[in-house]
XYZ file of C-alpha atoms in Angstrom:
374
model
C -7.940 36.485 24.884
C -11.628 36.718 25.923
C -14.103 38.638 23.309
C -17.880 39.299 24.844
C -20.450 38.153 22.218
C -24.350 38.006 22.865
C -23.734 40.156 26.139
C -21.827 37.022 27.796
C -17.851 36.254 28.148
C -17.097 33.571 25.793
C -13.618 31.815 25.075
C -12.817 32.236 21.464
C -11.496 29.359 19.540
C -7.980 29.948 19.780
C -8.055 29.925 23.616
C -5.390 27.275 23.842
C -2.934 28.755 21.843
C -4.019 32.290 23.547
C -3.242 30.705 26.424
C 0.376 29.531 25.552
C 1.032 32.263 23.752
C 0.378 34.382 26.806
C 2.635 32.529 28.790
C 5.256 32.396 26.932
C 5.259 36.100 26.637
C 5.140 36.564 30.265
C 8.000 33.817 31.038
C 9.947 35.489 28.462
C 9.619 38.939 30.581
C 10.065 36.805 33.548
C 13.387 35.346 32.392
C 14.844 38.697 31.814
C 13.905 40.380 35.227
C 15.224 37.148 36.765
C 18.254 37.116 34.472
C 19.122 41.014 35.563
C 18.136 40.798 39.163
C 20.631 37.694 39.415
C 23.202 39.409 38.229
C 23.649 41.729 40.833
C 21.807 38.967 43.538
C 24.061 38.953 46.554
C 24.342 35.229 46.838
C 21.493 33.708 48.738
C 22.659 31.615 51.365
C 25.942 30.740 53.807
C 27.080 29.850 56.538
C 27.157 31.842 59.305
C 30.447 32.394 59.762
C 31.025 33.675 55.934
C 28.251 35.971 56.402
C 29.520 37.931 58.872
C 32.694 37.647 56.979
C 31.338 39.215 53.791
C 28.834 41.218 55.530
C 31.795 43.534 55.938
C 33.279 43.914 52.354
C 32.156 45.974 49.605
C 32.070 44.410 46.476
C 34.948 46.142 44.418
C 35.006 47.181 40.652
C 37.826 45.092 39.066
C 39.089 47.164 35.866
C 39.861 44.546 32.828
C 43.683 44.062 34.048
C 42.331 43.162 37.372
C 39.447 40.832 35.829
C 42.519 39.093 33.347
C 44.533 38.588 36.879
C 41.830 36.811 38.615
C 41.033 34.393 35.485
C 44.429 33.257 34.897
C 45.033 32.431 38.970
C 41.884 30.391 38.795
C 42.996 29.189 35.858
C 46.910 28.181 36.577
C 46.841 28.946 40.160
C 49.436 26.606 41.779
C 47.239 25.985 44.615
C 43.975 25.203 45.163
C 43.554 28.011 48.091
C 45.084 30.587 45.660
C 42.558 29.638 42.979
C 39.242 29.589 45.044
C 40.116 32.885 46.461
C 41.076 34.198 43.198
C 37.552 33.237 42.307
C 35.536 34.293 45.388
C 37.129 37.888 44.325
C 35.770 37.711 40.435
C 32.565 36.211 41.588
C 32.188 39.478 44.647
C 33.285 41.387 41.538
C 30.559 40.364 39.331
C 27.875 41.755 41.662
C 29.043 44.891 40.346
C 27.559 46.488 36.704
C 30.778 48.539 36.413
C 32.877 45.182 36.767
C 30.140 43.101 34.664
C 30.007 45.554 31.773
C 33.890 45.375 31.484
C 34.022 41.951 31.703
C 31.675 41.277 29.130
C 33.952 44.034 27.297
C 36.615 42.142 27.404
C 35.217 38.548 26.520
C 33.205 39.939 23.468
C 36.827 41.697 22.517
C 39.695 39.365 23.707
C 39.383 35.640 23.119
C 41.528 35.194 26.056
C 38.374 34.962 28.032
C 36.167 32.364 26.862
C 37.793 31.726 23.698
C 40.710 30.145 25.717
C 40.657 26.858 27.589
C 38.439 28.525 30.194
C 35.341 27.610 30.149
C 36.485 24.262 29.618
C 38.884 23.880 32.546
C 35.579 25.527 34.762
C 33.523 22.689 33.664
C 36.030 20.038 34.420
C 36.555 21.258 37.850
C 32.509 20.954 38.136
C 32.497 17.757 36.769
C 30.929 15.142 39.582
C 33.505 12.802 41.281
C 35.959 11.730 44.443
C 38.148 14.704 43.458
C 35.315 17.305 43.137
C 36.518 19.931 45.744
C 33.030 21.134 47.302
C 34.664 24.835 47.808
C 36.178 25.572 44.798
C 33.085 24.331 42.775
C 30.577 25.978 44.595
C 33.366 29.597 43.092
C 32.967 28.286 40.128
C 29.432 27.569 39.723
C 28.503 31.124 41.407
C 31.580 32.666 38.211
C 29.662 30.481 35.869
C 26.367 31.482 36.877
C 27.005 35.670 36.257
C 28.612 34.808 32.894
C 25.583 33.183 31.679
C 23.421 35.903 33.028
C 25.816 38.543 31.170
C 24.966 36.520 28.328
C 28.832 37.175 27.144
C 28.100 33.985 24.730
C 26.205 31.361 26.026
C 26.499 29.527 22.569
C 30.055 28.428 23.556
C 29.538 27.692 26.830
C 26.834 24.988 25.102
C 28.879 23.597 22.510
C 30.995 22.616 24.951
C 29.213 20.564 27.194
C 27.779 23.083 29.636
C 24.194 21.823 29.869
C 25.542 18.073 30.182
C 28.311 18.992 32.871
C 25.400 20.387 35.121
C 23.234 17.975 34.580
C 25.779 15.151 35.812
C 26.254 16.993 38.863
C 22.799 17.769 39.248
C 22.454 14.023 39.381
C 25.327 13.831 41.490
C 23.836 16.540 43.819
C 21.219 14.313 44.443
C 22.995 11.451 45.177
C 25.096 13.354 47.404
C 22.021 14.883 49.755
C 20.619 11.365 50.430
C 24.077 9.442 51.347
C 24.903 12.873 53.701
C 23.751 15.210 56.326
C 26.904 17.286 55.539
C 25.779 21.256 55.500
C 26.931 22.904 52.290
C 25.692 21.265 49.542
C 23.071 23.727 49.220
C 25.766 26.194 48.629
C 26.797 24.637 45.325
C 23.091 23.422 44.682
C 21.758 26.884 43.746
C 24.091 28.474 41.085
C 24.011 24.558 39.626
C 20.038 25.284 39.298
C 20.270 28.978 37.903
C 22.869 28.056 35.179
C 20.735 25.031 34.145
C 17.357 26.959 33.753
C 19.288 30.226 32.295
C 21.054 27.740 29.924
C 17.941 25.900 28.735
C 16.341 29.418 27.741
C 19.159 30.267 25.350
C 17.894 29.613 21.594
C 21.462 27.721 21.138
C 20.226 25.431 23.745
C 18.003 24.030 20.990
C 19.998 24.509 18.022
C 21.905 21.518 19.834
C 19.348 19.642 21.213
C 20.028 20.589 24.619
C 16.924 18.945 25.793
C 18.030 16.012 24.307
C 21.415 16.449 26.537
C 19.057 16.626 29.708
C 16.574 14.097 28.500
C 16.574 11.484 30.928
C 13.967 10.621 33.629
C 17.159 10.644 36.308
C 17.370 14.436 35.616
C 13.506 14.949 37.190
C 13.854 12.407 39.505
C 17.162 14.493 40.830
C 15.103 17.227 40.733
C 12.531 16.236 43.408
C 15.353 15.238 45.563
C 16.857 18.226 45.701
C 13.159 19.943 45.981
C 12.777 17.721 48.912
C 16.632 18.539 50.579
C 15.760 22.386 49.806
C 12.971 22.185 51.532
C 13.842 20.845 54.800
C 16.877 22.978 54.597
C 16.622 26.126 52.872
C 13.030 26.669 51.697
C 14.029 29.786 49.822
C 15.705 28.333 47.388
C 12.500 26.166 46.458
C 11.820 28.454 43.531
C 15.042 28.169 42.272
C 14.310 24.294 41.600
C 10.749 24.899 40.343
C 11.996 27.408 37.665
C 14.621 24.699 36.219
C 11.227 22.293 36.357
C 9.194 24.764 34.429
C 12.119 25.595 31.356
C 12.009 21.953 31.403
C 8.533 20.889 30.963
C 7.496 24.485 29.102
C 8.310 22.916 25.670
C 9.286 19.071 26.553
C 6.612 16.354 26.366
C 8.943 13.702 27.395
C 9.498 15.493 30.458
C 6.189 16.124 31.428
C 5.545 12.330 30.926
C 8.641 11.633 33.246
C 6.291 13.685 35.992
C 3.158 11.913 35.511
C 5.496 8.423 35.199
C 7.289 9.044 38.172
C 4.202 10.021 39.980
C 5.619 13.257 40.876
C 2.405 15.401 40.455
C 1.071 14.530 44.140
C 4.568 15.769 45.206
C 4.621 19.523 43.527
C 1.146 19.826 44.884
C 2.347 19.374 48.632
C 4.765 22.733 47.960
C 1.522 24.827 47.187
C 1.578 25.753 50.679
C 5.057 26.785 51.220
C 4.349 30.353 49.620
C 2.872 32.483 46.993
C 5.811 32.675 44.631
C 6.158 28.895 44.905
C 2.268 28.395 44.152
C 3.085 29.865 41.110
C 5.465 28.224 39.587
C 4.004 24.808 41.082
C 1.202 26.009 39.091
C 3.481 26.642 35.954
C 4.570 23.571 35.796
C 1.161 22.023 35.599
C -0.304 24.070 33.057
C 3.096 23.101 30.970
C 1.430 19.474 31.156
C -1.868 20.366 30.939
C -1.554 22.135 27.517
C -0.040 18.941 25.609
C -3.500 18.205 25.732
C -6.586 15.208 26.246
C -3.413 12.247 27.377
C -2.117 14.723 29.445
C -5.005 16.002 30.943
C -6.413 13.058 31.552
C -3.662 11.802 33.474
C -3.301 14.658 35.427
C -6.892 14.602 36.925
C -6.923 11.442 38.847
C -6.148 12.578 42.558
C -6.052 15.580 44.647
C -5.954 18.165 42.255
C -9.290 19.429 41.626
C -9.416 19.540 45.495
C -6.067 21.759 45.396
C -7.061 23.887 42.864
C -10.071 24.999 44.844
C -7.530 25.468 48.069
C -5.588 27.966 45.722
C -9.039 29.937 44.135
C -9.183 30.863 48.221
C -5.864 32.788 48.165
C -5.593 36.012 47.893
C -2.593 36.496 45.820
C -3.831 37.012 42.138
C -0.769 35.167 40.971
C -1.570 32.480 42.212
C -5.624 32.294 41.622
C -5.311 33.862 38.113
C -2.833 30.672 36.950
C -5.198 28.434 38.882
C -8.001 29.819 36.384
C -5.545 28.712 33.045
C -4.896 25.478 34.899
C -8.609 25.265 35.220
C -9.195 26.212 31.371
C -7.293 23.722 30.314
C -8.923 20.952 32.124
C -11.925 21.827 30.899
C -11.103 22.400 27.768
C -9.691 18.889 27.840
C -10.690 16.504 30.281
C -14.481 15.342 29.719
C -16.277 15.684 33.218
C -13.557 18.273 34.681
C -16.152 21.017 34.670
C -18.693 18.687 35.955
C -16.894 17.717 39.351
C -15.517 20.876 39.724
C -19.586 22.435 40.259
C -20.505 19.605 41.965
C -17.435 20.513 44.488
C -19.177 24.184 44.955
C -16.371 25.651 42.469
C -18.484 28.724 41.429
C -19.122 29.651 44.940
C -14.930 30.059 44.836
C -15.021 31.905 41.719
C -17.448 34.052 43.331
C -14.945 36.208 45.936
C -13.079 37.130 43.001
C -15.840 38.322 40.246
C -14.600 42.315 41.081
C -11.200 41.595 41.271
C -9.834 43.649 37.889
C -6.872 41.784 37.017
C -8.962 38.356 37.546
C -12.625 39.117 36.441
C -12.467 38.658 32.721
C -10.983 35.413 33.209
C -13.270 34.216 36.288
C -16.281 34.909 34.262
C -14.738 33.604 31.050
C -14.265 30.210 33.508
C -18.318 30.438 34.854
C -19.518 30.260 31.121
C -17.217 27.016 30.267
C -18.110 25.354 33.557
C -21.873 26.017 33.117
C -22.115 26.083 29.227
C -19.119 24.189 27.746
């Protein structure tokens, strides 16, 4: 993205849609790892007492008889108990490729699966309300979650009312943290977040507008809640949020003006010191608002951001410092007197530790010629 010319790094013309194009690129890579490394995730938090529990059993490999058996008692179990644990046994199941690879088998082969009434009964049992049974959604969600990922057909699962399902009990989730102390919700919290950003990914997503399902400032507004209840109570599950915040705002203007309308910006910044991965995608998501360009920009610069940015160019994780440089790029780029402040706040002197860095110098020297030239 950065050509030398007259024996000095210069941006070329196109660095704005180098710079998006880029990042999609990477995202896209990034959505697959996650997508495969989530599909044979253990699940990432519990209480104590199901640890120890599970801690002990070996996830088995269900044959397709075995996989039919489970979805039809979680289906038309006659009780509840019978159809949770039916579920907690596909979902311990699914952490296995032999069982995952035969259950997609059988879904791409026998309609059965998610051709039936399925998917639909799932989602009413997730749907937010007095009878909502915390246990048996929190099996679902998790069942839910490694079909997605499987990517058996994700297109279904959209037409009917997937992405709006979640995001009613993402608001609900919300609602539910700040009337309640009660430990657990966490539990149904995360696969809720992973099925929403997996979802939002899938091209059939915008074949039917699913933005449009999800476009409502509640939906961000959620969001920070639950960034806010993950935080105080299970911190690594922080980047589970952000990710759903980024495959939101990556192609959405209207939710990137919910952020700066909400004053949420001040917020994300606070979580840039909770970790390197969370940096990132804190990060991310401000480069997603940054690149709608000048109205964007120009609201996002008012405050501490300049004076976070130049927190982050003194990590040492190049994750984090190289998307701090395209953050920086695209401030200059489009907000008149961004460059300006950021010398007069000894910016190159922060550039400096990281002119020999290999993966970062390019783009740190790229940044010196912009600040000092234009």
């Amino acid at each position: 993205m950065w050509s030398r010319q007259r024996g000095r790094l210069k941006p070329l013309c196109c660095g704005v849609e180098e710079l998006r194009c880029r990042r999609r690129e990477r995202e896209a890579a990034l959505r697959k790892a996650r997508r495969e490394q989530q599909l044979v995730s253990k699940r990432l938090l519990r209480d104590e007492a199901l640890e120890e529990a599970e801690e002990g059993c070996v996830a088995m490999i269900f044959g397709e008889a075995e996989i039919q058996q489970f979805l039809q008692l979680a289906q038309r179990g006659t009780e509840e108990k019978e159809r949770e644990g039916a579920l907690v046994s596909l979902r311990r199941g699914l952490q296995r490729p032999e069982t995952q690879q035969t259950f997609i088998s059988s879904a791409s082969t026998d309609s059965s699966v998610l051709g039936s009434t399925l998917p639909q009964h799932m989602l009413q049992l997730l749907q937010p309300g007095p009878k909502l049974n915390l246990g048996v959604a929190v099996e679902f969600a998790w069942c839910l979650h490694y079909i997605i990922c499987s990517q058996v057909n994700n297109a279904l699962l959209i037409t009917q009312g997937a992405l709006s399902t979640l995001g009613l009990l993402l608001l609900d989730l919300a609602g539910a943290v700040q009337r309640t102390e009660d430990a657990g919700l966490e539990l149904l919290a995360c696969p809720v977040l992973r099925c929403l950003s997996n979802l939002l990914t899938e091209a059939a997503a915008e074949a039917v507008g699913g933005q449009l399902q999800l476009r409502d400032e509640r939906v961000v507004a959620a969001l920070f809640i639950l960034l806010q209840f993950l935080l105080q109570k299970q911190p690594s599950l922080l980047p589970e949020g952000l990710w759903l915040l980024n495959n939101l705002t990556a192609n959405s203007p209207s939710f990137c003006t919910s952020l700066l309308s909400l004053d949420l910006i001040e917020p994300l910044l606070h979580l840039l010191s909770v970790s390197n991965v969370v940096s990132v995608l804190v990060l991310t998501v401000l480069c997603n608002v940054a690149e709608k360009g000048p109205a964007y920009c120009q609201r996002l610069w008012p405050g501490p951001l300049l004076s976070s940015l130049l927190d982050t160019l003194a990590f040492s994780d190049t994750e984090v410092v190289g998307q701090s440089l395209e953050l920086l790029q695209l401030l200059f780029l489009y907000q008149p007197g961004a460059a300006q402040a950021f010398l007069q706040q000894s910016g190159l002197q922060a550039l400096q530790r990281h002119e020999e860095v290999a993966q970062l110098q390019d783009r740190v020297h790229a940044l010196q010629q912009t600040a000092l030239h234009g």
